[in-house]
Short mmCIF file of C-alpha atoms in Angstrom, two decimals:
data_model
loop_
_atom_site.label_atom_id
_atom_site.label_comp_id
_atom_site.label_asym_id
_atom_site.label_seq_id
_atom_site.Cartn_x
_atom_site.Cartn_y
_atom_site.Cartn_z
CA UNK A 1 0.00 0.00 0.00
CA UNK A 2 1.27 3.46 -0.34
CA UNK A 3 1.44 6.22 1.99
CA UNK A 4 0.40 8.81 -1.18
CA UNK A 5 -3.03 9.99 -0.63
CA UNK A 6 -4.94 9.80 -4.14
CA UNK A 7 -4.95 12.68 -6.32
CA UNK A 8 -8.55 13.88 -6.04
CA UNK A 9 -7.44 14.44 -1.93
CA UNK A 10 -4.97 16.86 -3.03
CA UNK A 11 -6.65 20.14 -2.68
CA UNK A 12 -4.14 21.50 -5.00
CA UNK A 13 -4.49 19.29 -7.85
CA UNK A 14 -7.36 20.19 -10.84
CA UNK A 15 -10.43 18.41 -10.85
CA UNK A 16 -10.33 17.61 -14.82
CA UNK A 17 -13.73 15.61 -14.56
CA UNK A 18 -14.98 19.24 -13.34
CA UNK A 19 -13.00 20.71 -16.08
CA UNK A 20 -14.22 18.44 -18.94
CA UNK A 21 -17.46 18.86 -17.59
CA UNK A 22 -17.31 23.15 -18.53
CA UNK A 23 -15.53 22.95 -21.24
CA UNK A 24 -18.92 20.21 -22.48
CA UNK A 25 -20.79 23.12 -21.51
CA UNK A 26 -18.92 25.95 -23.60
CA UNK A 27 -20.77 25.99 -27.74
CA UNK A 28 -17.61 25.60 -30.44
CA UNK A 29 -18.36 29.43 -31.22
CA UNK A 30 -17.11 30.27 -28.11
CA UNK A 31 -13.61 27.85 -28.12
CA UNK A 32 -12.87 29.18 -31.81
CA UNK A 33 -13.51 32.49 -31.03
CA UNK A 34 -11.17 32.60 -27.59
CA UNK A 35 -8.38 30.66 -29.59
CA UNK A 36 -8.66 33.15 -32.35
CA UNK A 37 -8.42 36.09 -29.45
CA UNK A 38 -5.69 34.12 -27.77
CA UNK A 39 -3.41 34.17 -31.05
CA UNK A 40 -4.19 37.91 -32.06
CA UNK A 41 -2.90 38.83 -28.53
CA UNK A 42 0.05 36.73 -29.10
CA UNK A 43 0.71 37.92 -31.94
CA UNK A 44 0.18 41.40 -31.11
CA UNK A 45 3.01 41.09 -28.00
CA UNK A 46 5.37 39.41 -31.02
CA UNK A 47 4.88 42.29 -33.24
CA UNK A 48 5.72 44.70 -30.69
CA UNK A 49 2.57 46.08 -30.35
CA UNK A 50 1.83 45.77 -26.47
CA UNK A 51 3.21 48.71 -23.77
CA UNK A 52 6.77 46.70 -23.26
CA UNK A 53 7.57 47.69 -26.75
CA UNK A 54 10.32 45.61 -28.47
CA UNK A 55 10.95 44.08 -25.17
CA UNK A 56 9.40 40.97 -26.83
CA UNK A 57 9.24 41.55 -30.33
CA UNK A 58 9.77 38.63 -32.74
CA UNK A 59 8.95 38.47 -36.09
CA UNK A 60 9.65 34.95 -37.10
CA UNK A 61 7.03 33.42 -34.31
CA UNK A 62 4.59 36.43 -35.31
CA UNK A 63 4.77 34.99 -38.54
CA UNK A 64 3.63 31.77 -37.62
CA UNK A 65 0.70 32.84 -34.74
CA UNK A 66 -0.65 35.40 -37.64
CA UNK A 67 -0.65 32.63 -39.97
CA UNK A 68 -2.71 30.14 -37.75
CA UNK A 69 -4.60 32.77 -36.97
CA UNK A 70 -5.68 33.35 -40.90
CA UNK A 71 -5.91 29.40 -41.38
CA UNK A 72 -8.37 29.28 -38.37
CA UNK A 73 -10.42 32.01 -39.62
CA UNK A 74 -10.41 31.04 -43.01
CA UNK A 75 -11.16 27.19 -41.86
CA UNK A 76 -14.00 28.49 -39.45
CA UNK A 77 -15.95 31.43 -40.95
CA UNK A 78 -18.91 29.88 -41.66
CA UNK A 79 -19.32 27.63 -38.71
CA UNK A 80 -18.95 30.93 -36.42
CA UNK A 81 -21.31 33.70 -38.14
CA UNK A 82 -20.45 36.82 -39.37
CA UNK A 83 -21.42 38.61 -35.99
CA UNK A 84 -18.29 36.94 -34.45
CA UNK A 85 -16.00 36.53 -37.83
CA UNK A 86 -15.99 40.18 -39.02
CA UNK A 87 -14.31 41.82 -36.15
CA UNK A 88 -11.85 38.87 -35.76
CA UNK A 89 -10.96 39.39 -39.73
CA UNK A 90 -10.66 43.07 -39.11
CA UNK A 91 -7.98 42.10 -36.09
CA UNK A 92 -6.29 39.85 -38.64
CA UNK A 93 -6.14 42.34 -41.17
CA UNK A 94 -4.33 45.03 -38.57
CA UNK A 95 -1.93 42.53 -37.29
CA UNK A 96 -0.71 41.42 -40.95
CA UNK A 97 -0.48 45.24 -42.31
CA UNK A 98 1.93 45.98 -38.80
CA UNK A 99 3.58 43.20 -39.67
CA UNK A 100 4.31 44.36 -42.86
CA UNK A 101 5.23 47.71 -40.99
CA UNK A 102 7.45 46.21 -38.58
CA UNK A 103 9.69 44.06 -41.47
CA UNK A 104 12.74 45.72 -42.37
CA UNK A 105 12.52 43.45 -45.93
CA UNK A 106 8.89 43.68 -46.94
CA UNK A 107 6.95 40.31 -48.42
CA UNK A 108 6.04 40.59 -51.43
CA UNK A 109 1.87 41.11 -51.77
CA UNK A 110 0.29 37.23 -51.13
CA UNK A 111 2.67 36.33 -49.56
CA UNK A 112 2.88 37.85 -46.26
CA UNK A 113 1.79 36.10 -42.68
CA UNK A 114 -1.74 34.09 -43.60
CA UNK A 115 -1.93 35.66 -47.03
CA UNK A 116 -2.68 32.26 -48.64
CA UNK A 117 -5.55 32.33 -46.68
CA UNK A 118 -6.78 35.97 -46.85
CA UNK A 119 -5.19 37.03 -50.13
CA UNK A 120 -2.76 40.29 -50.41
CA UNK A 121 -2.93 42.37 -47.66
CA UNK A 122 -2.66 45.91 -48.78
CA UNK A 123 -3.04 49.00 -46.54
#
């Protein structure tokens, strides 16, 4: 027998059947949306765009977070309506023209961060 209490007695453990039970609660619109507002704020801090400045700025991984973020929009638009989808494009559209801002060698037009999802991004 072991002395190690199980881990549902540790008050400092998670309760994942808790958890999984929420997250059965929360509609898809919801997880797509946050995800998609998790990755513009990423992306955002990568760029620079956030009060610390450069502190954090990174092109090469807001490259890749403004990308997904295109591929999830593009992938999801009509399963999320265009109450929640226009204002997330619009965010998309901002981060990919400041990226283009913030490059010292400018892509050319289609083929900047989630262009091959959104098309040329001009501003």
């Amino acid at each position: 027998m072991s002395d190690t209490p199980p881990e549902s007695a540790n008050p400092d453990s998670p309760d994942f059947d808790a958890l999984t039970r929420d997250i059965a609660e929360v509609p898809a619109v919801e997880v797509i949306v946050t995800v998609a507002v998790n990755l513009m704020s990423a992306a955002a801090v990568k760029l620079g765009l956030t009060d610390e400045g450069d502190k954090y700025k990174d092109l090469d991984e807001a490259r890749k977070l403004v990308t997904a973020l295109a591929g999830l929009l593009d992938a999801s638009t009509t399963e999320i309506s265009s109450f929640h989808a226009a204002p997330l494009r619009d965010g998309l559209k901002s981060l990919q023209l400041a990226f283009r801002e913030a490059s010292l060698v400018r892509d050319e037009p289609g083929q900047g961060p989630g262009e091959k999802y959104t098309g040329p991004v001009y501003g």
